[in-house]
Structures are given as structure tokens and as C-alpha cells.
Short mmCIF file of C-alpha atoms in Angstrom, two decimals:
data_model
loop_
_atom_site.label_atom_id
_atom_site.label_comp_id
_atom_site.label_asym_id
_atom_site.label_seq_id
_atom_site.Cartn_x
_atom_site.Cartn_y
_atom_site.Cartn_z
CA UNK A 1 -10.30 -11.49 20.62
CA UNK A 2 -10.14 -9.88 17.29
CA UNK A 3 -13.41 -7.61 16.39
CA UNK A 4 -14.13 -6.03 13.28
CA UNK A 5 -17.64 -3.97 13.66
CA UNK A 6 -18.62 -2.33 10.58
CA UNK A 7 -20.55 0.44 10.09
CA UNK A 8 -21.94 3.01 8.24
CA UNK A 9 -24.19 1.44 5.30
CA UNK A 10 -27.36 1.87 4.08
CA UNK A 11 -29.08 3.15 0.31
CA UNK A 12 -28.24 5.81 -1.42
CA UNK A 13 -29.29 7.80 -4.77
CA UNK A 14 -26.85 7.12 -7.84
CA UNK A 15 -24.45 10.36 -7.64
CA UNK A 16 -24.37 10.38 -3.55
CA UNK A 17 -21.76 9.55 -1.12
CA UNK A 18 -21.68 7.09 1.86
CA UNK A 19 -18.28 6.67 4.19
CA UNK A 20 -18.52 3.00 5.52
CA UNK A 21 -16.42 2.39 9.10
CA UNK A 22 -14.70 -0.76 10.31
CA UNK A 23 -13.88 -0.19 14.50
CA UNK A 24 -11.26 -2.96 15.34
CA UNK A 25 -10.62 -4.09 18.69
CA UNK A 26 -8.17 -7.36 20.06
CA UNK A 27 -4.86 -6.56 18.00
CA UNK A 28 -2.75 -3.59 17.55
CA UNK A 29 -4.38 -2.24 14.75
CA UNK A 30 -1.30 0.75 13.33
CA UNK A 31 0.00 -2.85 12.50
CA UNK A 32 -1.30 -4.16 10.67
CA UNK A 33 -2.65 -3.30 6.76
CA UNK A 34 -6.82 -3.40 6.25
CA UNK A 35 -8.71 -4.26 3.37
CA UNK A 36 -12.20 -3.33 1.72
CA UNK A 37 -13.47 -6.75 0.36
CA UNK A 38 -17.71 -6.28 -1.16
CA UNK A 39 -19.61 -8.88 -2.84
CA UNK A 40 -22.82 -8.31 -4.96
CA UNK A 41 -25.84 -9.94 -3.58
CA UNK A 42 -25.39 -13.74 -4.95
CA UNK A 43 -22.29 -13.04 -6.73
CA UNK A 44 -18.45 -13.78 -5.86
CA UNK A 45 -15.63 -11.49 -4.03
CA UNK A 46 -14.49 -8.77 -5.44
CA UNK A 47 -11.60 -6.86 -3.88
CA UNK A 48 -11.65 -3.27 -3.47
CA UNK A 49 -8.71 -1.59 -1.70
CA UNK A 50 -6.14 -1.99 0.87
CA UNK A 51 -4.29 0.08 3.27
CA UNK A 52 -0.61 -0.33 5.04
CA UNK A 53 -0.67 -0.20 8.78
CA UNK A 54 0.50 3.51 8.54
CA UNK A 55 -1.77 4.69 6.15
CA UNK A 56 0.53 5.65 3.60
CA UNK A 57 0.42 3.14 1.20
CA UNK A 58 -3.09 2.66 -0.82
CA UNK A 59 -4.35 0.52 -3.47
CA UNK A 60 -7.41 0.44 -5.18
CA UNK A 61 -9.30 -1.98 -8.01
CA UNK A 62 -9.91 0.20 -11.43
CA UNK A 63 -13.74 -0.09 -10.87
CA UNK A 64 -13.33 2.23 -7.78
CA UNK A 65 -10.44 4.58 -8.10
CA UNK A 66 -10.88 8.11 -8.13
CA UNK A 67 -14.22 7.71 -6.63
CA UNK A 68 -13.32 5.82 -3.53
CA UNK A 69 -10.81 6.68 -0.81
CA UNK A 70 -9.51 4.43 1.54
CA UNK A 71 -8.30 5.92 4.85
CA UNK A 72 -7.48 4.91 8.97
CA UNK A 73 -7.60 6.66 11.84
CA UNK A 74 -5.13 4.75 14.11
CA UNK A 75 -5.69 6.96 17.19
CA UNK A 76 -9.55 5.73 17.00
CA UNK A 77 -8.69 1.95 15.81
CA UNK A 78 -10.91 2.62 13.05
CA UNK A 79 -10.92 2.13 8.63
CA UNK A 80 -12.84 4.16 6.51
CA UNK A 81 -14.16 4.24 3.05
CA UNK A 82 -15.54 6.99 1.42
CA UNK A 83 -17.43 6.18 -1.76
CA UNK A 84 -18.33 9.60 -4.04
CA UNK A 85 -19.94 9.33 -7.22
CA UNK A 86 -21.92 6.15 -6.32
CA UNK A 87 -23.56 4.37 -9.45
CA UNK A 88 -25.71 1.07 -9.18
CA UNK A 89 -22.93 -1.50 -9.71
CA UNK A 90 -21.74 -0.50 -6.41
CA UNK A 91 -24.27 -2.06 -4.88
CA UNK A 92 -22.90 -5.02 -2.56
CA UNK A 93 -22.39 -5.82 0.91
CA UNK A 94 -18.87 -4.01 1.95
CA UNK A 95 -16.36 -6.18 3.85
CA UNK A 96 -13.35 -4.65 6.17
CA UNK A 97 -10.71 -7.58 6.51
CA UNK A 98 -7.56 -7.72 8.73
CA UNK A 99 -4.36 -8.59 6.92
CA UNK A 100 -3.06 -11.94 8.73
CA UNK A 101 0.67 -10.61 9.40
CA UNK A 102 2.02 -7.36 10.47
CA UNK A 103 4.75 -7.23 7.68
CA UNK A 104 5.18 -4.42 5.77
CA UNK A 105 6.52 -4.17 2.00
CA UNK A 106 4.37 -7.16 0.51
CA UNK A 107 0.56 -7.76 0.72
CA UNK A 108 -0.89 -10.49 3.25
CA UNK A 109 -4.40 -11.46 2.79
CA UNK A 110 -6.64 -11.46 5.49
CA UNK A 111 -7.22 -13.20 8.52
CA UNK A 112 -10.56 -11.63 10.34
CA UNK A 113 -13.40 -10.51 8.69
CA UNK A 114 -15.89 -7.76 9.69
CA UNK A 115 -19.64 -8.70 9.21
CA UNK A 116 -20.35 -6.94 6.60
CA UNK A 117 -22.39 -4.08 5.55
CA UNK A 118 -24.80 -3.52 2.47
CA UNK A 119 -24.61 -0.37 0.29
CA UNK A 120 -27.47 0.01 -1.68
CA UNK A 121 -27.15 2.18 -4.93
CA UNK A 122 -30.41 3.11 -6.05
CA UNK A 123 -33.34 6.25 -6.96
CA UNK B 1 -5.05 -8.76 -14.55
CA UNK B 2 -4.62 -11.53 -13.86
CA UNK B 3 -7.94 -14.38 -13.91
CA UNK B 4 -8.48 -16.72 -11.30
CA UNK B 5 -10.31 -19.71 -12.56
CA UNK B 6 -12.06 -22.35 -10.07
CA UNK B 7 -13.50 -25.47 -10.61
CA UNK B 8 -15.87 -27.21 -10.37
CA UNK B 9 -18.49 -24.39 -10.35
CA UNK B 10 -20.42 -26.76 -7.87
CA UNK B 11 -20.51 -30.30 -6.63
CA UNK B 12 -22.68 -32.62 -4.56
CA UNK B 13 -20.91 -34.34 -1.32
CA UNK B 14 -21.22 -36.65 1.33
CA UNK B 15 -20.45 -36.49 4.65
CA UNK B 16 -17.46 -38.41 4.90
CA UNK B 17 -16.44 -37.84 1.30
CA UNK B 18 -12.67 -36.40 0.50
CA UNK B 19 -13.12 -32.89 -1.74
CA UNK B 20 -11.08 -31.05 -4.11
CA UNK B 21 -11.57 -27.87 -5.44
CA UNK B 22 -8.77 -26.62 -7.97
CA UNK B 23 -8.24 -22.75 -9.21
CA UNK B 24 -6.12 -21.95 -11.85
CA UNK B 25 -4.12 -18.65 -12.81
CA UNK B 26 -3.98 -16.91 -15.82
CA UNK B 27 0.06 -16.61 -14.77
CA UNK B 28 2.34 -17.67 -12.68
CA UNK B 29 1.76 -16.48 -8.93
CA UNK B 30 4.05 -18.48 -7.37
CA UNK B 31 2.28 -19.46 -3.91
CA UNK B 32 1.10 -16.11 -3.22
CA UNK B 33 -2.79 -18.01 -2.86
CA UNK B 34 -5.23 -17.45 -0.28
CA UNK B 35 -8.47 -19.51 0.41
CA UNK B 36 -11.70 -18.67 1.88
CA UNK B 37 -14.67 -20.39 2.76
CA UNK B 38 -17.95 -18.17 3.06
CA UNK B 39 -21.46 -19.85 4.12
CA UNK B 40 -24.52 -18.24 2.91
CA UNK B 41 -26.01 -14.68 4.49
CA UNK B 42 -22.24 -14.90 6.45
CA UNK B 43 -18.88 -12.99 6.14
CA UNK B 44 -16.01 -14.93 4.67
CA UNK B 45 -13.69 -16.94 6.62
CA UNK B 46 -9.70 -17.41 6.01
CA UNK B 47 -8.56 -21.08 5.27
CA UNK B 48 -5.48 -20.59 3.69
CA UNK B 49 -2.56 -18.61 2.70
CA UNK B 50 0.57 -19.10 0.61
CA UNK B 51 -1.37 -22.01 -0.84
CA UNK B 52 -0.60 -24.35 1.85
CA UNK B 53 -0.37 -22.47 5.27
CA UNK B 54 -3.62 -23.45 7.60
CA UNK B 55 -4.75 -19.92 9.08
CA UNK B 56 -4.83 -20.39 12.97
CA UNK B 57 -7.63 -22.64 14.16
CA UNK B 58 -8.74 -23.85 10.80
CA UNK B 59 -9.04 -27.70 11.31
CA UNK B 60 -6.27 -29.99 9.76
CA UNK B 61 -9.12 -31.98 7.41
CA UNK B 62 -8.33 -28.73 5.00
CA UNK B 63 -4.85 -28.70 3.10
CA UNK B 64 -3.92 -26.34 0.06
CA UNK B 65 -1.07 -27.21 -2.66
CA UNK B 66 -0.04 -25.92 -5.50
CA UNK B 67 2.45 -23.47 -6.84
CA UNK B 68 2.89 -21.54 -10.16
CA UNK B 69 -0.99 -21.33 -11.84
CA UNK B 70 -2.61 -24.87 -10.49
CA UNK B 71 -3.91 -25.18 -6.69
CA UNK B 72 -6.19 -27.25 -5.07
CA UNK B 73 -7.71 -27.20 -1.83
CA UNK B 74 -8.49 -30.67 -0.61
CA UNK B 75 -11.03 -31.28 2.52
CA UNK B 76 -10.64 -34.43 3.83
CA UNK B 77 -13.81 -36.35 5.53
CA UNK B 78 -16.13 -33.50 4.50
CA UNK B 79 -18.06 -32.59 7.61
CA UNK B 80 -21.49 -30.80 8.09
CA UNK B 81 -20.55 -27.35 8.97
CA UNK B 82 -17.67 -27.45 5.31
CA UNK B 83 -20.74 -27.21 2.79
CA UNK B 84 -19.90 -23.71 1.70
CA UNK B 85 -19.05 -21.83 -0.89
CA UNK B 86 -15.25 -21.25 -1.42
CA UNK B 87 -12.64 -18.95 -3.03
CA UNK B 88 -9.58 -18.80 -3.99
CA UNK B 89 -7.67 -15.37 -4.63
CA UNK B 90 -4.01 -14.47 -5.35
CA UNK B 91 -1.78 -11.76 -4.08
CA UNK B 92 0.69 -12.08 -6.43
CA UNK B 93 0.14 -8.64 -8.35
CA UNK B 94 -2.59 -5.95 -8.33
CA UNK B 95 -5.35 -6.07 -9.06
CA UNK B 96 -6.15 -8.59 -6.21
CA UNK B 97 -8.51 -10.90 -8.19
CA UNK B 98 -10.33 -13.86 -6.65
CA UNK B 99 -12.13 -17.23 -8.32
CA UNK B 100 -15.77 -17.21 -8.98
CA UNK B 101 -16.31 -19.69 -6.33
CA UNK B 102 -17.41 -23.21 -6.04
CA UNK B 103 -20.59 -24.38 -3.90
CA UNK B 104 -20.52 -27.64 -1.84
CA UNK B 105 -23.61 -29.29 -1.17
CA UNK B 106 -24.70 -31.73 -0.08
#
């Protein structure tokens, strides 16, 4: 069974830093890519980065890059992001997502979903 | 970037009733669509991808078409546990953009 537990969230002053995790379990995880999905309280989805299944290809939306840093540690099954330079439209609930195919070269959206985890921007 | 545009916003259903929810691209994508269902306080769930392929165990009462900048997802015999909020997104080019949504209710 495919698990995606998230952790790692919680509120933080504008300026600070948080590093959200995502521990996967059920699949062979150095196969497949990962994404960081968040949503603003009542709002819609807004994508935030993705990650190949070796790490070595990144993407990131322009409200995030150079300030966030998407990484995996496939030794520990686990995703990372590390937010720097947090400001108050960060504020959402964070989602890790499991692409649906193990393909490499092209992007494949996601199949599992982690629960989710809120990041709270805020003095 | 590319704008994903969904309609209706929201609409009032029925059990029982036959749904469709269309999103439109700013561009071509081809069929490079995914749709998601999310129910409130919950994480999303995958429907769809390649605007027609059912993600595994998703029930056959959902169907996607489409191709180029119109889609619809179509839910046929709504059922108590579909009133949700959906999304649409496409993976044709970054940035990965998604719809702004469209509530069922009941």
C-alpha cells in the first residue's frame, strides 16, 4: 500500500525557514518523480515543484524559486522542501504527491497524495 | 503560462444526475490533462490523466475527453460520496497550472 506521511509543518515568522518531509512507503520510491502541491486555506491548487526519481532534475513555480529547494533522500525514502525567506503568501497547507508512472524524460502527474501539512507564515 | 479555465464555478446536483465539468486552455496541450477530485478538510485525489485515462480504482461512472484546449470530465449517475470540489491541471509545459475548481453540491 502506497503511504505518503508528511511532516514537518507548523508557523513561522515572515523571514524564517521551515523544511517540510514526505516519508513514502509501498513503491520503490528512486522511481519514481515527487511533487510539492499547497493550497491556501479555501483557495484552489497551486503547484510548487517537482523532482525526477534521481534527484537531478528540479522544477519550481516562479512564486517559489530561489527561496525554495526541493530535494530526496532515496536511501531514507523520504522528499524534502526547504522554504527560506518565508513571506505570508506562503501560507497554505503543503502537499507531497507521487507521480503515477516511473518514466523518466516527461512529467506524469500524480497518483497518491500525502495528507497534507499547513505552513503558517505569520508575526 | 499557460491558464486553465473551469467551468461552471459551481453547480447544484442530484443523486442520480449525469455531470459535466469542462476546463479550457489558454493553448493547445494536447491531452497532457490530469483531474482531481478533493473533498473538503481532505487531500486531493487522482481521477484522471491524459484526459481520458481512469487512475487505478477510480470507478467507471467518471470519464474525461478532450484534446487540444477543451476537456470535460463527465460523472455519470452522480453518487453521494462525488460532491466535491474538482480540478483540472495540465502538464503540457511549465509552469504546471491547474483550474480554479468547480464545487458539486448537492
Amino acid at each position: 500500500e502506497v503511504q505518503l506521511l508528511q511532516s514537518g509543518g507548523g508557523l513561522v515568522q515572515p523571514g524564517g525557514s521551515l523544511r517540510l518531509s514526505c516519508a513514502a512507503s509501498g513503491f520503490t520510491f528512486s522511481s519514481y518523480a515527487m511533487n510539492w502541491v499547497r493550497q491556501v486555506p479555501g483557495k484552489g491548487l497551486e503547484w510548487v515543484s517537482d523532482i525526477s526519481g534521481s534527484g537531478g532534475s528540479t522544477y519550481y513555480a516562479d512564486s517559489v524559486k530561489g527561496r525554495f529547494t526541493i530535494s530526496r533522500d532515496n536511501s531514507k525514502n523520504t522528499l524534502y522542501l526547504q522554504m527560506n525567506s518565508l513571506r505570508a503568501e506562503d501560507t497554505a497547507v503543503y502537499y507531497c504527491a507521487k507521480a503515477y508512472y516511473s518514466g523518466s524524460g516527461s512529467y506524469y502527474p500524480p497518483d497518491y497524495w500525502g495528507q497534507g501539512t499547513l505552513v503558517t507564515v505569520s508575526s | 503560462d499557460i491558464q486553465m479555465t473551469q467551468s461552471p464555478s459551481s453547480l447544484s446536483a442530484s443523486v442520480g444526475d449525469r455531470v459535466t465539468i469542462t476546463c479550457r486552455a489558454s493553448q493547445g496541450i494536447s491531452n497532457y490533462l490530469a483531474w482531481f477530485q478533493q473533498k473538503a478538510g481532505k487531500a486531493p485525489k487522482s481521477l484522471i490523466y491524459g484526459a481520458s485515462s481512469l487512475q487505478s480504482g477510480v470507478p467507471s461512472r467518471f470519464s474525461g475527453s478532450g484534446s487540444g484546449t477543451d476537456f470535460a470530465l463527465t460523472i455519470i449517475s452522480l453518487q453521494p460520496e462525488d460532491f466535491a470540489t474538482y480540478y483540472c491541471q495540465q502538464y503540457n509545459s511549465y509552469p504546471l497550472t491547474f483550474g480554479g475548481g468547480t464545487k458539486v453540491e448537492l
